[in-house]
Coordinates of C-alpha atoms in Angstrom, one line a residue:
M1 CA -64.2 69.7 -31.2
V2 CA -63.6 69.5 -27.6
R3 CA -62.3 66.5 -26.0
I4 CA -64.4 65.1 -23.3
G5 CA -66.0 61.6 -23.3
Y6 CA -68.2 60.9 -26.1
M7 CA -68.3 64.4 -27.2
I8 CA -71.0 65.3 -29.9
C9 CA -71.1 68.6 -31.9
V10 CA -74.4 69.9 -33.5
T11 CA -74.2 73.8 -33.5
I12 CA -71.6 76.6 -32.8
L13 CA -71.5 79.8 -31.2
G14 CA -70.7 83.1 -33.3
T15 CA -67.8 83.9 -31.1
I16 CA -66.5 80.0 -31.2
A17 CA -67.6 73.9 -28.1
V18 CA -69.1 69.6 -28.2
S19 CA -73.6 68.5 -30.7
I20 CA -76.1 71.8 -29.5
F21 CA -74.7 72.1 -30.8
G22 CA -71.1 72.5 -31.6
K23 CA -65.3 70.2 -30.1
K24 CA -67.3 68.0 -30.6
N25 CA -66.9 68.9 -31.5
P26 CA -66.7 67.9 -30.5
M27 CA -67.9 66.7 -32.5
K28 CA -69.2 63.1 -31.2
K29 CA -68.4 65.0 -31.2
T30 CA -67.5 64.1 -29.6
T31 CA -66.8 61.9 -28.1
L32 CA -64.3 59.3 -27.3
S33 CA -64.1 59.4 -31.0
L34 CA -63.0 62.9 -30.7
A35 CA -60.3 61.8 -28.4
L36 CA -58.9 59.1 -30.6
F37 CA -59.1 61.4 -33.5
A38 CA -56.7 63.7 -31.4
A39 CA -54.5 60.8 -30.3
L40 CA -54.0 59.4 -34.0
G41 CA -52.0 62.2 -35.0
L42 CA -50.6 63.1 -31.9
T43 CA -49.9 60.5 -29.2
A44 CA -48.1 57.3 -28.4
C45 CA -47.2 55.9 -25.0
N46 CA -43.9 57.6 -23.9
S47 CA -43.1 54.7 -21.7
D48 CA -41.1 51.8 -22.5
N49 CA -44.1 49.9 -24.6
Q50 CA -42.8 48.1 -27.9
T51 CA -44.6 48.0 -31.0
T52 CA -45.5 44.2 -31.5
H53 CA -47.5 42.0 -33.8
T54 CA -50.6 40.3 -32.3
T55 CA -50.1 36.6 -33.3
I56 CA -52.7 34.3 -34.8
Q57 CA -52.8 31.1 -33.0
P58 CA -53.2 28.4 -35.9
S59 CA -54.4 25.8 -33.5
A60 CA -57.6 27.8 -32.9
S61 CA -60.7 28.6 -34.9
V62 CA -60.6 31.5 -37.2
N63 CA -63.4 33.1 -35.0
Q64 CA -61.5 32.3 -31.8
S65 CA -58.4 33.5 -33.1
F66 CA -59.9 36.9 -34.4
E67 CA -61.5 37.4 -31.0
R68 CA -58.0 36.9 -29.4
F69 CA -56.7 39.4 -31.8
S70 CA -59.3 42.1 -31.1
D71 CA -58.7 41.8 -27.5
A72 CA -54.9 42.1 -27.5
F73 CA -55.1 44.7 -30.2
I74 CA -57.4 46.9 -27.8
S75 CA -54.9 46.3 -24.9
Q76 CA -51.8 47.3 -27.1
Y77 CA -53.8 50.3 -28.5
W78 CA -54.5 51.9 -25.2
A79 CA -51.0 51.5 -24.2
H80 CA -49.9 53.5 -27.4
Y81 CA -52.7 56.1 -26.9
P82 CA -53.4 56.6 -23.1
E83 CA -55.4 59.5 -23.2
A84 CA -57.9 58.0 -25.4
S85 CA -58.0 55.0 -23.0
S86 CA -58.8 57.6 -20.2
Y87 CA -61.7 59.0 -22.2
A88 CA -63.0 55.2 -22.8
G89 CA -63.0 54.8 -19.0
Y90 CA -60.0 52.2 -19.1
G91 CA -58.3 53.7 -16.1
K92 CA -54.9 51.9 -16.4
Y93 CA -52.9 55.0 -18.1
D94 CA -55.0 57.7 -16.3
D95 CA -51.7 59.5 -15.1
I96 CA -49.7 59.5 -18.4
I97 CA -49.9 62.2 -20.9
T98 CA -47.7 61.5 -23.9
I99 CA -45.4 63.9 -25.5
P100 CA -46.2 64.7 -29.3
T101 CA -42.9 64.4 -30.6
A102 CA -41.4 63.2 -33.9
Q103 CA -40.3 60.0 -32.1
T104 CA -43.9 59.3 -30.9
R105 CA -45.3 59.6 -34.2
T106 CA -42.9 57.2 -35.6
K107 CA -44.0 54.7 -32.9
N108 CA -47.3 55.3 -34.1
N109 CA -46.8 54.6 -37.5
A110 CA -44.7 51.3 -36.7
F111 CA -47.7 50.3 -34.3
A112 CA -50.3 50.9 -37.1
T113 CA -48.3 49.1 -39.9
A114 CA -47.5 46.2 -37.8
Q115 CA -51.1 46.0 -36.5
L116 CA -52.3 46.0 -40.1
A117 CA -50.1 43.5 -41.3
T118 CA -51.5 41.1 -38.5
L119 CA -55.1 42.3 -39.2
H120 CA -54.5 41.3 -42.8
K121 CA -53.6 37.7 -42.3
F122 CA -57.3 37.0 -41.7
D123 CA -59.5 36.5 -44.5
V124 CA -62.1 38.7 -44.1
N125 CA -64.6 36.3 -45.6
T126 CA -64.3 33.5 -42.9
L127 CA -65.2 35.8 -40.1
T128 CA -69.0 36.0 -38.7
A129 CA -70.9 39.1 -39.7
N130 CA -70.4 40.8 -36.4
Q131 CA -66.6 40.1 -36.6
K132 CA -66.6 41.7 -40.3
T133 CA -67.6 44.8 -39.1
D134 CA -64.9 44.9 -36.3
Y135 CA -62.4 43.9 -38.9
Y136 CA -63.4 47.1 -41.0
L137 CA -63.5 49.2 -38.3
I138 CA -60.0 48.1 -37.0
E139 CA -58.8 48.3 -40.7
N140 CA -60.3 52.0 -41.0
R141 CA -58.7 53.2 -37.5
L142 CA -55.3 52.1 -38.5
K143 CA -55.3 53.5 -42.0
L144 CA -56.7 56.9 -40.5
S145 CA -53.8 56.7 -38.1
L146 CA -51.5 56.6 -40.4
W147 CA -53.3 59.2 -42.9
H148 CA -53.1 61.6 -40.0
N149 CA -49.6 61.3 -39.2
N150 CA -48.1 61.4 -42.6
T151 CA -50.6 63.0 -44.9
F152 CA -53.1 65.3 -43.0
K153 CA -50.6 66.5 -40.6
S154 CA -52.9 68.6 -38.2
W155 CA -50.5 68.0 -35.8
Q156 CA -48.3 71.0 -37.5
W157 CA -51.3 73.5 -38.1
N158 CA -53.7 73.1 -35.6
P159 CA -52.7 74.4 -32.4
S160 CA -55.8 73.6 -30.6
N161 CA -54.8 69.7 -30.7
Y162 CA -52.7 70.5 -27.8
N163 CA -54.6 71.0 -24.6
V164 CA -54.1 69.0 -21.1
S165 CA -57.4 70.2 -19.3
G166 CA -59.8 67.3 -20.5
G167 CA -57.5 64.5 -19.1
F168 CA -57.4 66.3 -15.8
A169 CA -61.1 66.9 -15.7
L170 CA -61.9 63.6 -16.1
L171 CA -59.6 62.5 -13.5
L172 CA -61.1 65.1 -11.0
N173 CA -64.7 64.6 -12.0
N174 CA -64.3 60.8 -11.4
R175 CA -67.0 59.4 -9.1
F176 CA -65.6 55.8 -8.5
K177 CA -61.8 57.1 -6.9
S178 CA -61.5 58.7 -3.7
T179 CA -59.9 62.1 -3.6
D180 CA -56.5 60.9 -2.4
E181 CA -56.7 58.5 -5.4
K182 CA -57.6 61.2 -7.8
L183 CA -54.7 63.5 -6.3
A184 CA -52.2 60.7 -6.8
L185 CA -53.0 60.4 -10.3
V186 CA -53.3 64.2 -10.9
L187 CA -49.6 64.5 -9.3
N188 CA -48.0 61.9 -11.5
R189 CA -49.8 63.6 -14.7
L190 CA -48.7 67.1 -13.8
K191 CA -45.0 66.1 -14.4
F192 CA -45.7 65.7 -18.2
V193 CA -47.1 69.1 -18.9
P194 CA -44.2 71.4 -19.5
E195 CA -42.6 68.8 -21.9
Y196 CA -46.3 68.4 -23.6
Y197 CA -46.4 71.9 -24.2
Q198 CA -42.8 72.4 -25.4
A199 CA -43.1 69.6 -27.6
A200 CA -46.6 71.4 -28.9
Q201 CA -44.8 74.5 -29.6
N202 CA -42.1 72.7 -31.6
N203 CA -44.7 71.0 -33.8
I204 CA -46.4 74.3 -34.6
E205 CA -45.5 75.2 -38.3
N206 CA -47.7 77.6 -40.7
P207 CA -51.3 77.2 -38.5
T208 CA -54.6 78.7 -39.6
L209 CA -55.3 82.0 -37.8
E210 CA -58.8 80.1 -36.8
F211 CA -57.3 77.2 -35.1
T212 CA -54.8 79.4 -33.4
Q213 CA -57.1 81.7 -31.9
L214 CA -59.4 78.6 -30.8
A215 CA -56.3 77.5 -29.2
I216 CA -55.9 80.6 -27.2
Q217 CA -59.3 80.4 -25.9
Q218 CA -59.5 77.1 -25.0
N219 CA -55.9 76.9 -23.2
K220 CA -56.9 79.7 -21.0
G221 CA -59.7 77.6 -20.1
A222 CA -57.3 75.1 -18.6
F223 CA -57.2 77.1 -15.5
S224 CA -60.6 76.6 -14.7
V225 CA -59.7 73.1 -14.3
L226 CA -56.2 73.7 -12.8
K227 CA -57.4 76.2 -10.7
D228 CA -55.8 77.3 -6.9
D229 CA -58.7 75.6 -4.9
L230 CA -57.0 72.4 -6.0
L231 CA -54.1 73.3 -3.9
E232 CA -56.7 73.7 -0.8
T233 CA -58.0 70.0 -1.8
V234 CA -54.2 68.8 -1.5
N235 CA -53.6 70.4 1.7
N236 CA -56.5 68.8 3.4
S237 CA -55.8 65.2 1.9
N238 CA -53.8 62.2 3.5
L239 CA -51.1 62.9 0.8
S240 CA -47.7 63.1 2.5
P241 CA -45.7 66.1 3.3
E242 CA -43.3 65.3 0.6
E243 CA -46.1 64.6 -2.1
K244 CA -47.8 67.9 -1.1
A245 CA -44.7 69.7 -1.7
L246 CA -44.2 68.0 -5.0
F247 CA -47.7 68.6 -6.0
K248 CA -47.3 72.4 -5.6
S249 CA -44.2 72.6 -7.4
R250 CA -45.8 70.4 -10.4
F251 CA -48.8 72.5 -10.2
A252 CA -46.8 75.6 -10.4
D253 CA -44.6 74.6 -13.4
A254 CA -47.6 73.2 -15.3
K255 CA -49.4 76.7 -15.0
T256 CA -46.2 78.3 -16.0
A257 CA -46.3 75.9 -19.1
I258 CA -49.7 76.4 -20.2
H259 CA -49.3 80.5 -19.9
G260 CA -46.0 80.0 -21.9
Y261 CA -47.9 78.2 -24.8
V262 CA -50.8 80.9 -24.8
D263 CA -48.4 83.7 -24.9
F264 CA -46.5 81.8 -27.9
L265 CA -49.7 81.4 -29.5
T266 CA -50.7 85.1 -29.0
Q267 CA -47.5 86.3 -30.6
L268 CA -48.0 84.0 -33.3
E269 CA -51.6 85.1 -33.8
K270 CA -50.3 88.7 -34.1
E271 CA -47.7 87.9 -36.7
L272 CA -50.0 85.8 -38.6
A273 CA -52.9 88.7 -38.8
D274 CA -50.1 91.3 -39.5
N275 CA -48.2 89.5 -42.1
N276 CA -51.4 87.9 -43.7
S277 CA -49.4 84.8 -43.3
A278 CA -51.7 82.3 -42.0
R279 CA -52.5 78.9 -43.5
S280 CA -55.8 78.6 -45.2
F281 CA -58.4 76.8 -43.2
R282 CA -59.6 75.0 -46.6
I283 CA -58.0 71.6 -47.4
G284 CA -59.1 71.3 -50.9
E285 CA -60.9 68.6 -52.8
A286 CA -57.9 65.7 -52.6
L287 CA -57.9 66.0 -48.5
Y288 CA -61.7 66.3 -48.3
E289 CA -62.7 63.4 -50.2
Q290 CA -59.7 61.1 -48.4
K291 CA -60.9 62.7 -44.9
F292 CA -64.7 61.9 -45.8
A293 CA -63.8 58.3 -46.8
F294 CA -62.1 57.6 -43.2
D295 CA -64.7 59.6 -41.2
I296 CA -68.0 59.0 -42.8
Q297 CA -67.5 55.4 -44.2
S298 CA -70.5 55.9 -46.5
G299 CA -71.2 54.3 -49.8
Y300 CA -71.1 57.4 -51.3
T301 CA -68.2 60.1 -52.3
A302 CA -68.3 63.4 -50.6
K303 CA -69.2 64.9 -54.1
Q304 CA -72.1 62.6 -54.3
M305 CA -73.2 63.5 -50.8
Y306 CA -73.2 67.0 -51.7
H307 CA -75.4 66.7 -54.7
K308 CA -77.7 64.7 -52.9
A309 CA -78.0 67.4 -50.0
L310 CA -78.7 69.9 -52.9
A311 CA -81.8 68.1 -54.0
D312 CA -82.9 67.2 -50.4
K313 CA -82.8 71.0 -50.0
E314 CA -85.2 71.9 -52.7
R315 CA -87.5 69.0 -51.4
V316 CA -87.7 70.1 -47.7
T317 CA -88.3 73.8 -49.1
G318 CA -91.3 72.6 -51.1
E319 CA -92.5 71.0 -47.7
M320 CA -92.2 74.4 -46.0
V321 CA -94.1 76.2 -48.7
K322 CA -96.9 73.8 -48.2
L323 CA -97.1 74.5 -44.2
T324 CA -96.5 78.4 -44.9
N325 CA -99.6 78.1 -47.0
Q326 CA -101.5 76.3 -44.3
L327 CA -100.4 78.6 -41.5
W328 CA -100.6 82.0 -43.0
P329 CA -104.3 82.5 -42.5
K330 CA -103.6 81.7 -39.0
Y331 CA -101.1 84.5 -38.1
F332 CA -101.8 87.2 -40.9
P333 CA -105.3 86.7 -41.7
N334 CA -105.2 90.6 -43.0
T335 CA -101.8 90.4 -44.7
E336 CA -101.4 89.2 -48.4
K337 CA -98.8 86.6 -48.5
P338 CA -95.6 87.6 -50.3
S339 CA -95.3 86.2 -53.7
N340 CA -92.0 85.2 -53.1
K341 CA -92.2 81.5 -51.4
R342 CA -89.0 81.9 -49.5
D343 CA -90.0 85.7 -48.3
A344 CA -93.3 84.1 -47.2
I345 CA -91.6 81.4 -45.1
S346 CA -89.0 83.7 -43.6
Q347 CA -91.7 85.9 -42.5
L348 CA -93.7 83.4 -40.8
I349 CA -90.5 81.8 -39.1
K350 CA -89.2 85.2 -37.9
H351 CA -93.1 85.6 -36.4
L352 CA -93.3 82.2 -34.6
S353 CA -89.6 82.5 -33.4
V354 CA -90.3 85.6 -30.8
K355 CA -91.8 82.4 -28.7
H356 CA -89.0 81.7 -26.6
V357 CA -87.6 81.3 -23.1
A358 CA -85.8 84.1 -21.2
K359 CA -82.0 84.5 -21.8
E360 CA -81.7 83.5 -17.9
E361 CA -83.7 80.4 -18.1
F362 CA -82.3 78.5 -21.1
V363 CA -80.5 75.9 -19.1
D364 CA -83.1 75.6 -16.8
E365 CA -85.6 75.1 -19.4
I366 CA -83.6 72.4 -21.0
S367 CA -83.8 70.7 -17.8
K368 CA -87.2 70.8 -17.6
Q369 CA -88.2 69.5 -20.8
I370 CA -86.2 66.1 -20.4
P371 CA -88.6 64.2 -18.3
A372 CA -91.5 65.2 -20.7
L373 CA -89.2 63.4 -23.5
E374 CA -89.0 60.3 -21.2
A375 CA -92.7 60.1 -20.6
F376 CA -93.4 60.3 -24.2
V377 CA -90.9 57.4 -25.2
V378 CA -92.2 55.3 -22.5
E379 CA -95.9 56.0 -23.3
K380 CA -95.1 55.3 -26.9
D381 CA -92.8 52.2 -26.2
L382 CA -90.5 53.8 -28.7
I383 CA -87.2 52.1 -27.2
T384 CA -86.2 50.8 -23.7
L385 CA -84.8 53.7 -21.6
D386 CA -82.3 52.8 -18.5
A387 CA -83.1 54.6 -15.4
D388 CA -79.6 53.9 -14.1
K389 CA -77.8 56.1 -16.3
P390 CA -78.2 59.8 -15.1
L391 CA -78.2 62.6 -17.3
V392 CA -76.8 65.6 -15.9
V393 CA -77.7 69.1 -17.5
R394 CA -74.5 71.6 -16.8
K395 CA -73.0 74.9 -18.0
T396 CA -70.4 73.8 -20.5
P397 CA -67.2 73.8 -18.7
E398 CA -64.8 76.6 -19.6
Y399 CA -62.0 74.7 -21.3
M400 CA -64.6 73.5 -23.4
R401 CA -66.3 76.3 -24.7
G402 CA -66.1 78.3 -27.8
Y403 CA -66.7 75.5 -30.3
A404 CA -70.6 74.7 -29.9
M405 CA -73.6 75.6 -28.2
A406 CA -74.6 72.2 -26.4
S407 CA -72.9 68.9 -26.7
I408 CA -73.2 65.6 -24.7
S409 CA -70.2 64.1 -22.9
S410 CA -70.8 60.5 -22.2
P411 CA -68.7 58.0 -20.0
G412 CA -66.8 55.3 -22.1
P413 CA -67.5 51.7 -22.2
Y414 CA -65.5 50.9 -19.1
E415 CA -67.2 53.3 -17.3
S416 CA -70.5 52.8 -18.3
K417 CA -72.3 54.0 -14.8
G418 CA -70.6 57.2 -15.0
N419 CA -72.6 60.3 -15.7
T420 CA -73.7 61.4 -19.0
F421 CA -73.4 65.6 -19.1
Y422 CA -75.7 67.7 -21.5
N423 CA -73.4 70.6 -21.7
V424 CA -75.1 73.9 -22.6
E425 CA -73.2 77.3 -23.7
P426 CA -74.2 79.9 -20.8
M427 CA -75.6 82.9 -22.4
S428 CA -74.6 85.0 -19.5
E429 CA -71.7 86.6 -21.3
M430 CA -73.6 87.5 -24.4
D431 CA -75.0 90.7 -25.1
D432 CA -78.7 90.9 -25.5
A433 CA -78.5 91.3 -29.5
T434 CA -76.6 88.0 -29.7
A435 CA -78.6 86.1 -27.0
G436 CA -81.6 87.1 -28.6
S437 CA -80.7 85.9 -32.2
F438 CA -79.7 82.8 -30.2
L439 CA -83.0 82.6 -28.4
R440 CA -85.1 83.0 -31.4
E441 CA -83.0 80.2 -33.4
Y442 CA -83.7 77.9 -30.4
N443 CA -87.3 79.0 -30.1
H444 CA -90.1 77.3 -28.2
W445 CA -90.4 74.6 -30.8
I446 CA -86.8 74.0 -32.1
L447 CA -85.8 73.8 -28.4
Q448 CA -87.8 70.7 -28.1
I449 CA -86.4 69.1 -31.1
L450 CA -82.8 70.1 -30.0
N451 CA -83.4 68.1 -26.8
I452 CA -84.5 65.2 -28.7
H453 CA -81.3 65.4 -30.8
E454 CA -79.0 65.6 -27.9
A455 CA -80.9 63.9 -25.1
I456 CA -83.8 61.5 -25.5
P457 CA -84.0 59.4 -27.5
G458 CA -81.2 60.9 -29.3
H459 CA -77.4 61.0 -28.4
Y460 CA -77.8 60.4 -24.8
T461 CA -79.9 57.3 -25.5
Q462 CA -77.8 55.9 -28.2
L463 CA -74.4 56.4 -26.1
V464 CA -75.9 54.4 -23.5
Y465 CA -77.0 51.6 -25.6
A466 CA -73.4 51.6 -27.4
N467 CA -71.5 51.1 -24.1
K468 CA -73.6 47.7 -23.8
S469 CA -72.6 46.5 -27.1
P470 CA -71.0 43.2 -27.0
S471 CA -68.1 44.5 -29.4
L472 CA -65.9 46.6 -27.5
I473 CA -64.3 47.4 -31.0
K474 CA -67.7 48.9 -31.9
S475 CA -67.6 50.8 -28.6
V476 CA -64.4 52.2 -28.8
F477 CA -64.1 53.2 -32.6
S478 CA -67.4 55.0 -32.9
N479 CA -68.8 56.1 -36.4
G480 CA -69.6 60.0 -36.2
A481 CA -71.9 59.6 -39.1
M482 CA -74.1 56.9 -37.3
V483 CA -73.8 58.8 -33.8
E484 CA -74.9 61.9 -35.4
G485 CA -77.3 60.2 -38.1
W486 CA -79.3 58.7 -35.1
A487 CA -80.0 62.0 -33.3
V488 CA -81.2 63.6 -36.5
Y489 CA -83.2 60.5 -37.2
T490 CA -85.1 60.4 -33.8
E491 CA -86.2 64.0 -34.3
R492 CA -88.4 63.2 -37.3
M493 CA -89.5 59.9 -35.8
M494 CA -90.6 61.5 -32.6
L495 CA -92.7 63.7 -34.9
E496 CA -94.0 60.9 -36.8
E497 CA -95.1 59.2 -33.6
G498 CA -97.2 62.4 -32.6
Y499 CA -94.5 64.3 -30.3
G500 CA -96.2 67.9 -30.6
D501 CA -99.8 66.5 -31.4
F502 CA -98.8 66.9 -35.3
E503 CA -98.8 70.7 -34.6
P504 CA -98.2 72.5 -38.4
E505 CA -95.9 75.0 -36.4
M506 CA -93.8 72.1 -34.8
W507 CA -93.5 70.5 -38.6
L508 CA -92.5 73.7 -40.0
M509 CA -89.7 74.4 -37.3
Y510 CA -88.7 70.6 -37.8
Y511 CA -88.2 71.2 -41.5
K512 CA -86.4 74.5 -40.6
W513 CA -84.1 72.2 -38.2
N514 CA -83.7 69.8 -40.8
L515 CA -82.8 72.3 -43.4
R516 CA -80.0 73.1 -41.5
V517 CA -78.5 69.3 -41.3
I518 CA -78.8 69.5 -45.2
C519 CA -77.0 72.7 -45.2
N520 CA -74.3 71.7 -43.1
T521 CA -73.3 69.1 -45.8
I522 CA -73.6 71.9 -48.6
L523 CA -71.6 74.5 -46.5
D524 CA -69.0 72.4 -45.5
Y525 CA -68.3 70.8 -49.1
A526 CA -68.6 74.3 -50.6
I527 CA -66.3 75.9 -48.3
H528 CA -63.6 73.3 -48.2
V529 CA -63.7 72.5 -51.8
E530 CA -65.3 74.8 -54.0
G531 CA -63.9 77.9 -51.9
L532 CA -67.3 79.4 -50.6
S533 CA -66.8 83.0 -49.4
K534 CA -68.1 84.0 -46.3
E535 CA -70.7 86.0 -47.5
G536 CA -72.0 83.2 -49.8
G537 CA -71.7 81.0 -46.6
L538 CA -74.0 83.3 -44.6
D539 CA -76.5 83.8 -47.8
L540 CA -76.8 80.1 -47.8
L541 CA -77.5 79.7 -44.1
M542 CA -79.7 82.8 -43.5
N543 CA -81.7 83.0 -46.9
G544 CA -81.5 79.3 -48.1
A545 CA -82.2 77.6 -44.5
F546 CA -83.6 80.7 -42.7
Q547 CA -81.3 80.6 -39.8
E548 CA -80.8 83.7 -37.5
K549 CA -77.6 85.6 -37.9
A550 CA -75.9 84.4 -34.9
E551 CA -76.5 80.8 -35.6
A552 CA -75.2 81.4 -39.5
Q553 CA -72.2 83.1 -38.0
G554 CA -71.3 80.4 -35.6
K555 CA -71.8 77.6 -38.0
W556 CA -69.4 79.5 -40.6
R557 CA -66.8 79.7 -37.6
R558 CA -67.4 75.9 -36.9
A559 CA -66.8 75.0 -40.7
T560 CA -63.6 76.9 -40.5
L561 CA -62.4 74.7 -37.6
S562 CA -63.6 71.4 -39.0
Q563 CA -63.8 69.4 -41.8
V564 CA -66.2 66.7 -42.8
Q565 CA -67.7 66.4 -39.3
L566 CA -70.7 68.8 -40.5
T567 CA -71.7 66.4 -43.1
S568 CA -72.0 63.3 -40.8
Y569 CA -75.5 64.5 -39.5
Y570 CA -77.1 64.2 -43.0
S571 CA -75.0 61.2 -44.4
G572 CA -76.1 59.3 -41.2
Y573 CA -79.7 60.4 -41.4
R574 CA -80.4 59.4 -44.8
E575 CA -78.7 55.9 -44.4
I576 CA -80.6 55.0 -41.0
Y577 CA -84.0 56.4 -42.5
D578 CA -83.7 54.6 -45.6
L579 CA -82.7 51.6 -43.8
R580 CA -86.0 51.8 -41.3
E581 CA -88.2 52.2 -44.5
A582 CA -86.4 49.2 -46.2
Q583 CA -87.2 47.2 -43.0
K584 CA -90.9 48.4 -43.0
E585 CA -91.3 47.3 -46.5
K586 CA -89.7 43.7 -46.1
L587 CA -91.3 42.9 -42.7
G588 CA -94.6 44.3 -43.7
S589 CA -97.2 43.8 -40.7
D590 CA -94.3 42.2 -38.6
F591 CA -92.5 45.3 -38.5
D592 CA -92.0 46.9 -35.1
L593 CA -90.7 50.1 -34.4
K594 CA -89.1 49.5 -30.6
A595 CA -87.7 46.3 -32.1
F596 CA -85.9 48.0 -35.0
H597 CA -84.6 50.6 -32.7
E598 CA -83.1 48.5 -30.1
E599 CA -81.5 46.1 -32.9
F600 CA -80.1 48.7 -34.7
L601 CA -78.6 50.2 -31.4
S602 CA -77.3 46.9 -30.3
F603 CA -74.3 46.7 -32.7
G604 CA -72.9 49.8 -31.2
S605 CA -71.9 53.0 -33.2
S606 CA -70.9 51.0 -36.3
P607 CA -71.2 52.7 -39.8
V608 CA -74.7 52.3 -41.0
K609 CA -73.8 50.4 -44.0
Y610 CA -72.4 47.8 -41.8
I611 CA -75.5 47.6 -39.5
N612 CA -77.6 47.3 -42.6
E613 CA -75.6 44.1 -43.1
L614 CA -75.8 42.8 -39.9
M615 CA -79.8 43.1 -39.5
N616 CA -80.0 41.8 -43.1

């Protein structure tokens, strides 16, 4: 996934970004969590920081000791992972790029091992409910760091892990620093770029072809950030003549390093293709189950969730059959309905999907729909919205393209007043056939559901609340399944509350959209564990989930560029919806939907199973 802010991913382009969908991800993503993910396996501060134990003060209460430990841990964590701190808006290490060498990984391992030893001195049963959640989140993050470095080792086979663009873009787009301040930070950051890419090149060993191609595309996008216009800004700045000269020199060296990495990967891509020697993108059952446990933090195994998804696929298809029977006479009054139920559903969906915006109006239409969603949420009093947190719809920056159709980039917990960006992949470079396929997929009804998911009251709203969480740990170490699950939950919740006036066409398209969430889980597991072929994957998506060819091809590509993340939507949604229904049954007439939403989001981006404990 693409790494910028809190990047969230949902769908992906056929050519191969952070949730239209999807770096980002995104995922998630995208997402600060994505930046943290990358940092876990790749970086540790290349300054003179020492790995230390955060000591527990025996004279203080357990709760106070744990709070001190948490605060000290976060400070030390940022020192070891400065890029991740930038995505969180911390600011102290914005001018640092860590060099991804073996020495760096050794430092990271020592840091994680030492912090785990300190953490385990606490008896988790003596902590408050809120602190227990933080305990488990810290523990999971540190164990994940060790697993990424020593077991998963994507630093060897995923060249797209290496890209300096995001950090520079964060600096240059910062609204709270002057131009001179930003340029001074960029100046220092530039000096690390050549060594960074040399270390990256040294790390690459038997990569996957798919990640190699993505790395080429996205690193070429770096020049949309480090462009020559920046030198004109430097010339007009208040930097000293010596600083201006140094900036130009380092700028040239940085661009040369990026070109060198792209050239290296281009040659490597040719060798991998010619020799058919690329590593398989499929990670296998053992690694998949381990990654699922770390990333999703569910009460289920990956295999159990896969079988739940298979059952839900049949249930949702049954609902679509009922709606097709209801709508058929309206749209095909003189045509006999096909005896094959899936054929009938498919024919009706194709007929309805021609209602969509023009290719040139796609981004503008998304902007127009946001106020209507805000008005509905306010009218129904579903959740309190923060008018001071702007949402900016924009075309996806070039260095983030090639992974997802749409995504959200949110400010971190230290910069909660920053802009949240709704990134939309432009269709200007698509041929008419590909654009037409995407537009039919994101038709009149589904585009509205997409905006619920990405914007209001989905990702955008949840991430605003996450930055208000009293627990910095929960804001920083966000759980992707909760983040994606909330966005999926809001789609159904909005329709249940009357968005779309209970129109059967809207519900049919919702179920189609929900089916893709379910099939995300089925597809991802089947590809990485069961060896599902591309033909089988496209058949599942196009014939089993009624997706357009371009969307299905994009999702296949995304599954080759990620593992487990595609399961986060369904896993989180199922747990959130079940929690809400349990609360309704428990509270009866005292249940208040708005209160449920705001209490649920108040715990930050925690795993749903821990939020369940906190709410009960």
